[in-house]
PDB file of C-alpha atoms in Angstrom:
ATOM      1  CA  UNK A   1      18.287 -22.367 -22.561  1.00 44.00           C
ATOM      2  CA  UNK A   2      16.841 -23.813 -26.068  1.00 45.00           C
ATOM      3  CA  UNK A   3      18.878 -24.834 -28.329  1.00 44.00           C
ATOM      4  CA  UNK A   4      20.019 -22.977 -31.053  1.00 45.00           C
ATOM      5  CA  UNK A   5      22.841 -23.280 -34.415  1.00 46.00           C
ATOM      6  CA  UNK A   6      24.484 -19.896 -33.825  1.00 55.00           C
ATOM      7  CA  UNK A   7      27.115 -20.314 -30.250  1.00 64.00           C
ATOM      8  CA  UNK A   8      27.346 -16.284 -28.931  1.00 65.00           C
ATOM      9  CA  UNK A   9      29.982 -15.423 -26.955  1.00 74.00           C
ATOM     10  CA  UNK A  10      29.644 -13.401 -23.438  1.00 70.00           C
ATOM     11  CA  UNK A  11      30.528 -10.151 -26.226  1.00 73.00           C
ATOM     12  CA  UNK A  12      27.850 -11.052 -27.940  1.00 74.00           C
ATOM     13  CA  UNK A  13      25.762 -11.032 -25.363  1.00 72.00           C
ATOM     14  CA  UNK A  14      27.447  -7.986 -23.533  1.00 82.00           C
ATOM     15  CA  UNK A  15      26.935  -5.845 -27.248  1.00 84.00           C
ATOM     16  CA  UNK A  16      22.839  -7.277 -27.631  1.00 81.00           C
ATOM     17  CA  UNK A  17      22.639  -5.601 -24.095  1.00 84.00           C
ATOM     18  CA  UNK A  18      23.949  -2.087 -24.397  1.00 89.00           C
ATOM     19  CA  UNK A  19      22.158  -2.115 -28.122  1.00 88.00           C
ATOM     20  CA  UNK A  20      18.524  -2.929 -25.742  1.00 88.00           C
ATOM     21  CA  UNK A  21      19.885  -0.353 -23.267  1.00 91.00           C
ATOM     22  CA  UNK A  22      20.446   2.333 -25.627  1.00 93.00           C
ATOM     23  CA  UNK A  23      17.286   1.980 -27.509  1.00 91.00           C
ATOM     24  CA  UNK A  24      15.325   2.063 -23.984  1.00 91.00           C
ATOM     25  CA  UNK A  25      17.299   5.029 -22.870  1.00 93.00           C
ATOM     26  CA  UNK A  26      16.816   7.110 -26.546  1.00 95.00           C
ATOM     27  CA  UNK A  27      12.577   5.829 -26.121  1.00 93.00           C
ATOM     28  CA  UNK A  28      12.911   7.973 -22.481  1.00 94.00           C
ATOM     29  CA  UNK A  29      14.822  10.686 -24.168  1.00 95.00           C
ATOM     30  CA  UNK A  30      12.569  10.924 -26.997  1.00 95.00           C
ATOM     31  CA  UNK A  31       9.207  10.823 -25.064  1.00 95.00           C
ATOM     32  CA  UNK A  32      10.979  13.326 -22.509  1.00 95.00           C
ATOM     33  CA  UNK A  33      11.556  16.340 -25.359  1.00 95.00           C
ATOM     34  CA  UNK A  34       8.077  15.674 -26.522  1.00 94.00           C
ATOM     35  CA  UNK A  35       7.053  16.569 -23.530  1.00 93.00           C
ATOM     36  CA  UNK A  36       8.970  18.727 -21.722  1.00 92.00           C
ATOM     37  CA  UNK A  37       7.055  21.939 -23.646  1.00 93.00           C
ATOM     38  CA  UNK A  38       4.013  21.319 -21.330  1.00 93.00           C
ATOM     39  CA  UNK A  39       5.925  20.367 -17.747  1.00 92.00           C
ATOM     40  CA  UNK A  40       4.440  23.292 -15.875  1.00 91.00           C
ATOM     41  CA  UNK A  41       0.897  22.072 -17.139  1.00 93.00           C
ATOM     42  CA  UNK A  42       1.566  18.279 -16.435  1.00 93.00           C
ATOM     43  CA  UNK A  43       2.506  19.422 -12.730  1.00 92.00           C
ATOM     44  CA  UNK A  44      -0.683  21.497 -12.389  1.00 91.00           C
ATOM     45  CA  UNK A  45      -2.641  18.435 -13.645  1.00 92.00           C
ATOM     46  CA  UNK A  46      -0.601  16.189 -10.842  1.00 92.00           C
ATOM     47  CA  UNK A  47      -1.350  18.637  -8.135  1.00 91.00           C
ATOM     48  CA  UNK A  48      -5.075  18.786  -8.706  1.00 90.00           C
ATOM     49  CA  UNK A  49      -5.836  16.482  -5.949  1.00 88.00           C
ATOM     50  CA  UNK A  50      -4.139  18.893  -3.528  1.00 87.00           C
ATOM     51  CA  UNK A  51      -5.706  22.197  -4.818  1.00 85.00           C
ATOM     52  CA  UNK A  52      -9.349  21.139  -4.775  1.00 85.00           C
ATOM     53  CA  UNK A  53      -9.216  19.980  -1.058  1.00 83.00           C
ATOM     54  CA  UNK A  54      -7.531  23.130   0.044  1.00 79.00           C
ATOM     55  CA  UNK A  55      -9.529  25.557   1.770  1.00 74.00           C
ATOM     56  CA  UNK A  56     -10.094  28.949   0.574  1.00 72.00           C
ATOM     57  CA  UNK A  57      -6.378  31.019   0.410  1.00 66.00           C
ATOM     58  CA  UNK A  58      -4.920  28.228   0.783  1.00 69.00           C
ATOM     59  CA  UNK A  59      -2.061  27.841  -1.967  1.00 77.00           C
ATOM     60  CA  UNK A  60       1.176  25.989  -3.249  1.00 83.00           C
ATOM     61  CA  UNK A  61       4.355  27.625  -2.802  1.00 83.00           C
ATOM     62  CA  UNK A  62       8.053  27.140  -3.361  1.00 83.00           C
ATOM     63  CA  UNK A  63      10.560  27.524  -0.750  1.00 82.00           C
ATOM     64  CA  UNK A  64      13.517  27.443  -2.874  1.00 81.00           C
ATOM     65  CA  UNK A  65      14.618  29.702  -5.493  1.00 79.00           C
ATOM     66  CA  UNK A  66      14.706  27.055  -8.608  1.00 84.00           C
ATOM     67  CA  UNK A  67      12.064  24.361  -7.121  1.00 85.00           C
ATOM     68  CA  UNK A  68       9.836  26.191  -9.603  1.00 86.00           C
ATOM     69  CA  UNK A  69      11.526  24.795 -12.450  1.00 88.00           C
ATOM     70  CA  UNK A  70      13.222  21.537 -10.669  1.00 90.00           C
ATOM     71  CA  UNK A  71      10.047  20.295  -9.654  1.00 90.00           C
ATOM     72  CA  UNK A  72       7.909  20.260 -13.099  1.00 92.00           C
ATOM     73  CA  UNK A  73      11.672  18.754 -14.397  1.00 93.00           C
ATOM     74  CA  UNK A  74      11.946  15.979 -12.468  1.00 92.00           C
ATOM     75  CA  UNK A  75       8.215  15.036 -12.578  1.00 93.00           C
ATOM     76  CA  UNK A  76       8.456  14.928 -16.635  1.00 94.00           C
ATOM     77  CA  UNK A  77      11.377  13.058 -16.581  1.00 94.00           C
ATOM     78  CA  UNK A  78       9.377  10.441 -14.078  1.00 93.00           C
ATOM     79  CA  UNK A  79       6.778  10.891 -16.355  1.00 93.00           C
ATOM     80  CA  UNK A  80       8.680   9.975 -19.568  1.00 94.00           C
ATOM     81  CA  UNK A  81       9.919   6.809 -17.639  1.00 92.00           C
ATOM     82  CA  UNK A  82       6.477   5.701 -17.097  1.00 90.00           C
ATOM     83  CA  UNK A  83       4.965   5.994 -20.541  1.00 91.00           C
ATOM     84  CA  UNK A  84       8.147   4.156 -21.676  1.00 90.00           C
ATOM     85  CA  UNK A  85       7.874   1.548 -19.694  1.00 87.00           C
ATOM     86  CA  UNK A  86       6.048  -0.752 -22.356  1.00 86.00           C
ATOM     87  CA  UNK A  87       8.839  -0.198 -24.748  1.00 88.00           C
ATOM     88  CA  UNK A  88      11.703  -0.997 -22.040  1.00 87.00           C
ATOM     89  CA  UNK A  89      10.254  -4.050 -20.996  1.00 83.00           C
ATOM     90  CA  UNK A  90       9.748  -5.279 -25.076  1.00 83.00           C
ATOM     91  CA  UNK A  91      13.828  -4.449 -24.792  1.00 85.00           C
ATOM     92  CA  UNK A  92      14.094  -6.492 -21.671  1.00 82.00           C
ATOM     93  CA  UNK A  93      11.991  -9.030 -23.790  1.00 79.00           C
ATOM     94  CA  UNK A  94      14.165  -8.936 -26.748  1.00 78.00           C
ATOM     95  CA  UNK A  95      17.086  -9.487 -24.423  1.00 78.00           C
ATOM     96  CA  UNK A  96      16.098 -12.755 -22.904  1.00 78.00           C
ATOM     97  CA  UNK A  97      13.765 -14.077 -25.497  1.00 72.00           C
ATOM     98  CA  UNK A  98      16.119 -16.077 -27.604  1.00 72.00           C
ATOM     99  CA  UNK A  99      16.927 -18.231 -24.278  1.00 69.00           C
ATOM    100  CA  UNK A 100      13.546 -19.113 -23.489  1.00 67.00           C
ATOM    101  CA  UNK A 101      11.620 -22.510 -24.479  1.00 70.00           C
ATOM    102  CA  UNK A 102       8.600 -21.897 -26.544  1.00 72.00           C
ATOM    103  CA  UNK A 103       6.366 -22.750 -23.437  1.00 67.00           C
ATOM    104  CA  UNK A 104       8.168 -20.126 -21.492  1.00 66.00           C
ATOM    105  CA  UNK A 105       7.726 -17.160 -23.997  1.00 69.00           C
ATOM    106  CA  UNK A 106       3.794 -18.023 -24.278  1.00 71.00           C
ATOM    107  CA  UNK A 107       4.165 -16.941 -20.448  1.00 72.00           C
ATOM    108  CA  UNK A 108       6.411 -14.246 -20.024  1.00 75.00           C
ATOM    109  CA  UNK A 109       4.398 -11.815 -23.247  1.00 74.00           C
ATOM    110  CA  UNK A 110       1.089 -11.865 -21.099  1.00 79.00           C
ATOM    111  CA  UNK A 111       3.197 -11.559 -17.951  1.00 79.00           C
ATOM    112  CA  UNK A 112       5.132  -8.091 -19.172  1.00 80.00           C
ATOM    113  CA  UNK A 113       1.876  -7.125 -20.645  1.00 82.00           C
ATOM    114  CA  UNK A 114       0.350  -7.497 -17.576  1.00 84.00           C
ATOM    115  CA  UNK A 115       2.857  -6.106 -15.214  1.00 85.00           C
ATOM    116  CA  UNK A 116       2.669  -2.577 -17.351  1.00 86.00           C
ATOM    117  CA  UNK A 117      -0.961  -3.108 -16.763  1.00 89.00           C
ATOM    118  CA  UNK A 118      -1.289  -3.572 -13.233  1.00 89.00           C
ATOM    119  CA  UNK A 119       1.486  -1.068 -12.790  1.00 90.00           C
ATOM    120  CA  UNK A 120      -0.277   1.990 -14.558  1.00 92.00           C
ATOM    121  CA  UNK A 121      -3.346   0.774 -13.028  1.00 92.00           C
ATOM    122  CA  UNK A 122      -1.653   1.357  -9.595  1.00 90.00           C
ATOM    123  CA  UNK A 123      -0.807   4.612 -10.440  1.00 92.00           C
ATOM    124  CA  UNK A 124      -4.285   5.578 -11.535  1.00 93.00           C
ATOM    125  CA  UNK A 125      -6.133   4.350  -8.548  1.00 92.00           C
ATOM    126  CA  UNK A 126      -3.926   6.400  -6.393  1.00 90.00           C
ATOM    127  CA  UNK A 127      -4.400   9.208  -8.420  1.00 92.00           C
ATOM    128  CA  UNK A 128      -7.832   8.892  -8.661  1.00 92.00           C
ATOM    129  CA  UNK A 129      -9.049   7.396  -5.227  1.00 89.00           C
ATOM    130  CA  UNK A 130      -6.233   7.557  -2.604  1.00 87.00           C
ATOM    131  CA  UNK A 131      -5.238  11.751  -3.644  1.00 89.00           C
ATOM    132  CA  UNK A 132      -8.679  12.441  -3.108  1.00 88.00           C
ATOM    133  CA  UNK A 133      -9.300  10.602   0.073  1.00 86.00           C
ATOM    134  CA  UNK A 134      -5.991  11.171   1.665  1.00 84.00           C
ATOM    135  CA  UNK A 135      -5.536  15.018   1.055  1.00 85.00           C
ATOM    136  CA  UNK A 136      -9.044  15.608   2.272  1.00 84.00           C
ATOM    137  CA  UNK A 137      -8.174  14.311   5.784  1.00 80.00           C
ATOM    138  CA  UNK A 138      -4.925  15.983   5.760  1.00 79.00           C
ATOM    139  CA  UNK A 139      -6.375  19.646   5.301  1.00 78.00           C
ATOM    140  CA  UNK A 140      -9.596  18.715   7.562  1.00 76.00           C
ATOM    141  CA  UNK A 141      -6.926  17.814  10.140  1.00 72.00           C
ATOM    142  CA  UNK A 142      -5.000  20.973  10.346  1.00 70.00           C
ATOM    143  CA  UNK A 143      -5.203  23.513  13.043  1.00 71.00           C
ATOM    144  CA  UNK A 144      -7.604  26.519  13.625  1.00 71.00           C
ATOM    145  CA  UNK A 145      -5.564  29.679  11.773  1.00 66.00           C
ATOM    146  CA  UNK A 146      -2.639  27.476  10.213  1.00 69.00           C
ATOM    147  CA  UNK A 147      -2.883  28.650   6.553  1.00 74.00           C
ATOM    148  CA  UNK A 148      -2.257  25.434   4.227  1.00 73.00           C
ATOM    149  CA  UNK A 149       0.776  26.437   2.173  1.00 78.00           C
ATOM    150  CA  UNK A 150       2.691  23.317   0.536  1.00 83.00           C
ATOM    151  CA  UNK A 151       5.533  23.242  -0.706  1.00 87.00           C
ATOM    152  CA  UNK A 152       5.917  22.134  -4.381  1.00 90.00           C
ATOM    153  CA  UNK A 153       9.144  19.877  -4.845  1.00 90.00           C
ATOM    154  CA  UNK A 154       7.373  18.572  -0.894  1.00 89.00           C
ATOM    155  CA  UNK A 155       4.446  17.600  -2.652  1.00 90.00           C
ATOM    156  CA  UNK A 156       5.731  15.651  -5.712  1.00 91.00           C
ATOM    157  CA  UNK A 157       8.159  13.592  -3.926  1.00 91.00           C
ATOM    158  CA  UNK A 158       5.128  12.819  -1.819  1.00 88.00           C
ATOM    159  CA  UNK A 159       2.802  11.502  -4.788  1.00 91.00           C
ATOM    160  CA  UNK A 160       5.550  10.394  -6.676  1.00 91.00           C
ATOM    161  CA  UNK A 161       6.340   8.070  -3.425  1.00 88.00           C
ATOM    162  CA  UNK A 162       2.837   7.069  -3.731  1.00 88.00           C
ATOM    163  CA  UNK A 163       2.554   6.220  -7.438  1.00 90.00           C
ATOM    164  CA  UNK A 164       5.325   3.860  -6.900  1.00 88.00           C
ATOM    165  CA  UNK A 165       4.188   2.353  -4.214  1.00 86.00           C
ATOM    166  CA  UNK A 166       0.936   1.615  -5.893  1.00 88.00           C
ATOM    167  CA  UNK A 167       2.807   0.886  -8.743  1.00 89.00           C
ATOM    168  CA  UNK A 168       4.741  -1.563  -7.515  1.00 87.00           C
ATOM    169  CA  UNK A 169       2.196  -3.194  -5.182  1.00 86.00           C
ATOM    170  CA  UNK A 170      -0.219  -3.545  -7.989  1.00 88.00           C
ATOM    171  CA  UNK A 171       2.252  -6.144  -9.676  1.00 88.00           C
ATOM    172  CA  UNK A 172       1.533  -8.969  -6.780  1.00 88.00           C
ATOM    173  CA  UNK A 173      -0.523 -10.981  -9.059  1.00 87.00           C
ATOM    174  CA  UNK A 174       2.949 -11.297 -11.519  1.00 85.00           C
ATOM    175  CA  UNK A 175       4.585 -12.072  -8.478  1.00 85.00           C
ATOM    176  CA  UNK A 176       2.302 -14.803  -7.210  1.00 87.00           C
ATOM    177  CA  UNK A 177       2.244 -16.567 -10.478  1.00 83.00           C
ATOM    178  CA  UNK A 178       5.795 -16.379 -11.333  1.00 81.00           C
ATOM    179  CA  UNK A 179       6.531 -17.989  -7.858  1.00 81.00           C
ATOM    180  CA  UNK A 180       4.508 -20.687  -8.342  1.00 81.00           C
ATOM    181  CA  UNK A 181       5.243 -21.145 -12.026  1.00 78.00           C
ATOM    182  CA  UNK A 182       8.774 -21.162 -10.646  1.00 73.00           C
ATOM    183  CA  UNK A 183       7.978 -24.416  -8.004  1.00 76.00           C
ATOM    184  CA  UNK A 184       8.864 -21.284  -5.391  1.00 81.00           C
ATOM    185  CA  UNK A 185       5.026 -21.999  -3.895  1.00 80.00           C
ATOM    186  CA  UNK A 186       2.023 -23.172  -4.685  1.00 82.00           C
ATOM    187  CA  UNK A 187      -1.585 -21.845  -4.534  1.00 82.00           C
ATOM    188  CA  UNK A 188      -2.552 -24.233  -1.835  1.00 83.00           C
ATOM    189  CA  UNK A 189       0.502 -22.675   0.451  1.00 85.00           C
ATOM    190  CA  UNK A 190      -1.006 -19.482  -0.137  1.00 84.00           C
ATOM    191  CA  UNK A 191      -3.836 -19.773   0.604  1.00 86.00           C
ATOM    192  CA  UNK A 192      -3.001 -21.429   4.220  1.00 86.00           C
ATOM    193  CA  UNK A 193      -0.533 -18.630   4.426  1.00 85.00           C
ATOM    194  CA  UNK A 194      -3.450 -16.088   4.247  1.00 86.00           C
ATOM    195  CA  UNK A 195      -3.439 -14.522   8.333  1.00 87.00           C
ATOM    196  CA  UNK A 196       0.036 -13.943   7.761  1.00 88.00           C
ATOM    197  CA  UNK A 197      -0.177 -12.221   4.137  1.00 88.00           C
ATOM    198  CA  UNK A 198      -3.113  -9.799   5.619  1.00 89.00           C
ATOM    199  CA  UNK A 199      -0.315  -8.532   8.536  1.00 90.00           C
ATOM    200  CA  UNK A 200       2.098  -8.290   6.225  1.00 88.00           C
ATOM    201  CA  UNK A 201       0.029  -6.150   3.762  1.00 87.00           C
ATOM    202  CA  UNK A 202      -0.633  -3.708   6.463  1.00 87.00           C
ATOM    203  CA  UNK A 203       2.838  -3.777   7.349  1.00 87.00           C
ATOM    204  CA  UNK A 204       4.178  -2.833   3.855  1.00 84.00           C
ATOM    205  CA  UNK A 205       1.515  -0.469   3.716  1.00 80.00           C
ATOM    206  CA  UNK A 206       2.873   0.895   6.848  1.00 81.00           C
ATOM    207  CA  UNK A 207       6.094   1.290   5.157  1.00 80.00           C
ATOM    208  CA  UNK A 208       5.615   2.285   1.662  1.00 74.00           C
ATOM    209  CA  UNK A 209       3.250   5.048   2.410  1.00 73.00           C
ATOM    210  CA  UNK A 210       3.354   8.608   4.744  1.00 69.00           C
ATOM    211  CA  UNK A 211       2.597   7.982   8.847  1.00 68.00           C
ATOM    212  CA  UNK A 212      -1.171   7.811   8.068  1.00 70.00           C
ATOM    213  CA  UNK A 213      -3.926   5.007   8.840  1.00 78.00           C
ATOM    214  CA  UNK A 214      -6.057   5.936   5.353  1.00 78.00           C
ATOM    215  CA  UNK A 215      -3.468   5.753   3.414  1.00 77.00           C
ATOM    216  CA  UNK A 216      -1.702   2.468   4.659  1.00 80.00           C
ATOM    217  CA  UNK A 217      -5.256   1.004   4.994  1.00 85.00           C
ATOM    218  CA  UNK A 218      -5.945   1.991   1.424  1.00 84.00           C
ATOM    219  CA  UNK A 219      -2.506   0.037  -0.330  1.00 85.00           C
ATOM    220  CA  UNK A 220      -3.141  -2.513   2.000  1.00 87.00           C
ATOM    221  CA  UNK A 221      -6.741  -3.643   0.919  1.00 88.00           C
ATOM    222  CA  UNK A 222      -5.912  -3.483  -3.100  1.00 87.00           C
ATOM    223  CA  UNK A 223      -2.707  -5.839  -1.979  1.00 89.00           C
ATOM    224  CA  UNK A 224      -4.614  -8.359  -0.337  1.00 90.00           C
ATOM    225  CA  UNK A 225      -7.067  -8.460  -3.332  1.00 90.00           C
ATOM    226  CA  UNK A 226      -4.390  -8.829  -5.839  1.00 89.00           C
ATOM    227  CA  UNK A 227      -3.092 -11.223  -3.491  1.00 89.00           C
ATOM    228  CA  UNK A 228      -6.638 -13.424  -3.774  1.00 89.00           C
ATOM    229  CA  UNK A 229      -6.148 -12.879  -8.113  1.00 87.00           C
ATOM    230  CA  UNK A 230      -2.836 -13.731  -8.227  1.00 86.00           C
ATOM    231  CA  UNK A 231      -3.692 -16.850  -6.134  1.00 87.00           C
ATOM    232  CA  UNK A 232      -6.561 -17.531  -8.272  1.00 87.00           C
ATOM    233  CA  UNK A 233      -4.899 -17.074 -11.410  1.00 82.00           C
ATOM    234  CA  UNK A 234      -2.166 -19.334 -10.537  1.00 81.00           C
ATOM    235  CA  UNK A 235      -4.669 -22.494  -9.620  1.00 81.00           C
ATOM    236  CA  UNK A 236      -6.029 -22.261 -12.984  1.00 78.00           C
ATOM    237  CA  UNK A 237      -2.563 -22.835 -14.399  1.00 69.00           C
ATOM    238  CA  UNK A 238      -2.070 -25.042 -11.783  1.00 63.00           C
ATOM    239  CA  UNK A 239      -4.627 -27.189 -12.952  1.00 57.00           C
ATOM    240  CA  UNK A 240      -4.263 -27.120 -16.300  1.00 54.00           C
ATOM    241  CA  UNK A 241      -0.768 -28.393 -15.603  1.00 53.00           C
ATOM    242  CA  UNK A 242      -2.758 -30.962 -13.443  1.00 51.00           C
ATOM    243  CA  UNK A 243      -4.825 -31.861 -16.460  1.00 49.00           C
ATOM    244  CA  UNK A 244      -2.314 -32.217 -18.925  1.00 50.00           C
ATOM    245  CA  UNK A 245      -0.122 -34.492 -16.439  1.00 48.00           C
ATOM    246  CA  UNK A 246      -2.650 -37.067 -16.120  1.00 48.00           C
ATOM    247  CA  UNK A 247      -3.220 -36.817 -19.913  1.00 47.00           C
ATOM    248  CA  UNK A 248       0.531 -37.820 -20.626  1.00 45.00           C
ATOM    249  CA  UNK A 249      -0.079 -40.874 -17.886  1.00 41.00           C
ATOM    250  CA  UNK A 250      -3.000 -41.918 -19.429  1.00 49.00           C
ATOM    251  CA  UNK A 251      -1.390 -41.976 -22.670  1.00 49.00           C
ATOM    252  CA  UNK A 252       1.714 -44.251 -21.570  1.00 51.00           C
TER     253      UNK A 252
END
């Protein structure tokens, strides 16, 4: 922890904690009611990919008598999380910042930046490229004379199953460089460890996604590519750090 004049107590810190958690909590609250208006369009929007591979009378439907409002609810409110995330993880910053070293903070800013990067990235490629992809082979699939009807509140927890797991898989290059900015690893390990991170992409892919080759093969290929970044990434600080040990020898 650096060093500072002013001693807080565990209340201190306990009352600088609720004040971050309150202000992240009123940001989600505040970007929710903005929104909330135009929930029935921002689910039509999100269930795009699924109505333009449908074939012709095929429809969306909802099996219980309030999905038709619960559904468009719950996906704003998922919604509001997500475009809040940036100003949650500035609270999380706030939080911690005063016990980091100055060489530390210059690291964790780009590293938060990045994360809410990478993690809206994830959500747009599987959006954008798995949705596509996967519900194409899912209603190319299906039976002669079964009529395609989903079911609405089935379908988000679907994609919203997916945008996390892209979400959260997208964030392997933070991962990779805190553990070896940590001592956890080091790029070298990695990179030996490679057969066994390819099996183990296609294994969390198995898990993370729906009971489907395309999709698991699809999370699993952007993993091991973030895996190759954050490996990458992490040998340039790696040698940096190299560079500016042998600098301090030289000097003594």
């Amino acid at each position: 922890m650096s060093s500072s004049s002013k001693q807080y107590t565990l209340f201190d810190h306990l009352l600088e904690l609720r004040s971050r958690l309150l202000h992240a909590v009123l940001a989600v609250l505040v970007v929710f009611c903005s929104m909330i208006y135009f929930a029935n369009d921002i689910y039509e929007y999100v269930s795009q990919p699924l109505l333009a591979t449908m074939p012709e009378g095929g429809q969306m439907i909802a099996t219980d008598v309030a999905s038709s409002f619960f559904a468009p609810f719950k996906l704003t409110i998922v919604l509001a999380l997500f475009i809040s995330m940036p100003y949650i993880l500035y609270q999380v910053w706030s939080f911690i910042a005063p016990g980091l070293y100055k060489n530390e903070k210059k690291l964790i800013a780009p590293l938060m930046f990045g994360s809410s990067f990478l993690f809206y990235g994830g959500i747009a490629f599987s959006y954008y490229v798995v949705f596509p992809i996967v519900f194409a082979f899912f209603t190319s699939v299906a039976p002669e004379g079964v009529n395609i009807a989903t079911d609405i509140s089935s379908y988000l927890d679907f994609v919203l199953k997916l945008f996390f797991a892209f979400g959260i898989a997208f964030e392997i290059p933070i991962v990779i460089i805190l553990m070896c900015w940590t001592g956890f690893t080091d790029p070298y390990s990695l990179r030996k460890k490679r057969p066994y991170i390819v099996v183990g992409a296609f294994v969390i892919g198995m898990l993370l996604t729906p009971p489907d080759v395309i999709s698991q093969t699809l999370l699993a290929v952007p993993m091991l590519l973030l895996f190759e970044l954050g490996v990458f990434i992490s040998s340039i600080y790696y040698k940096e750090d190299d560079e500016q040990s042998t600098e301090e020898v030289n000097h003594e």
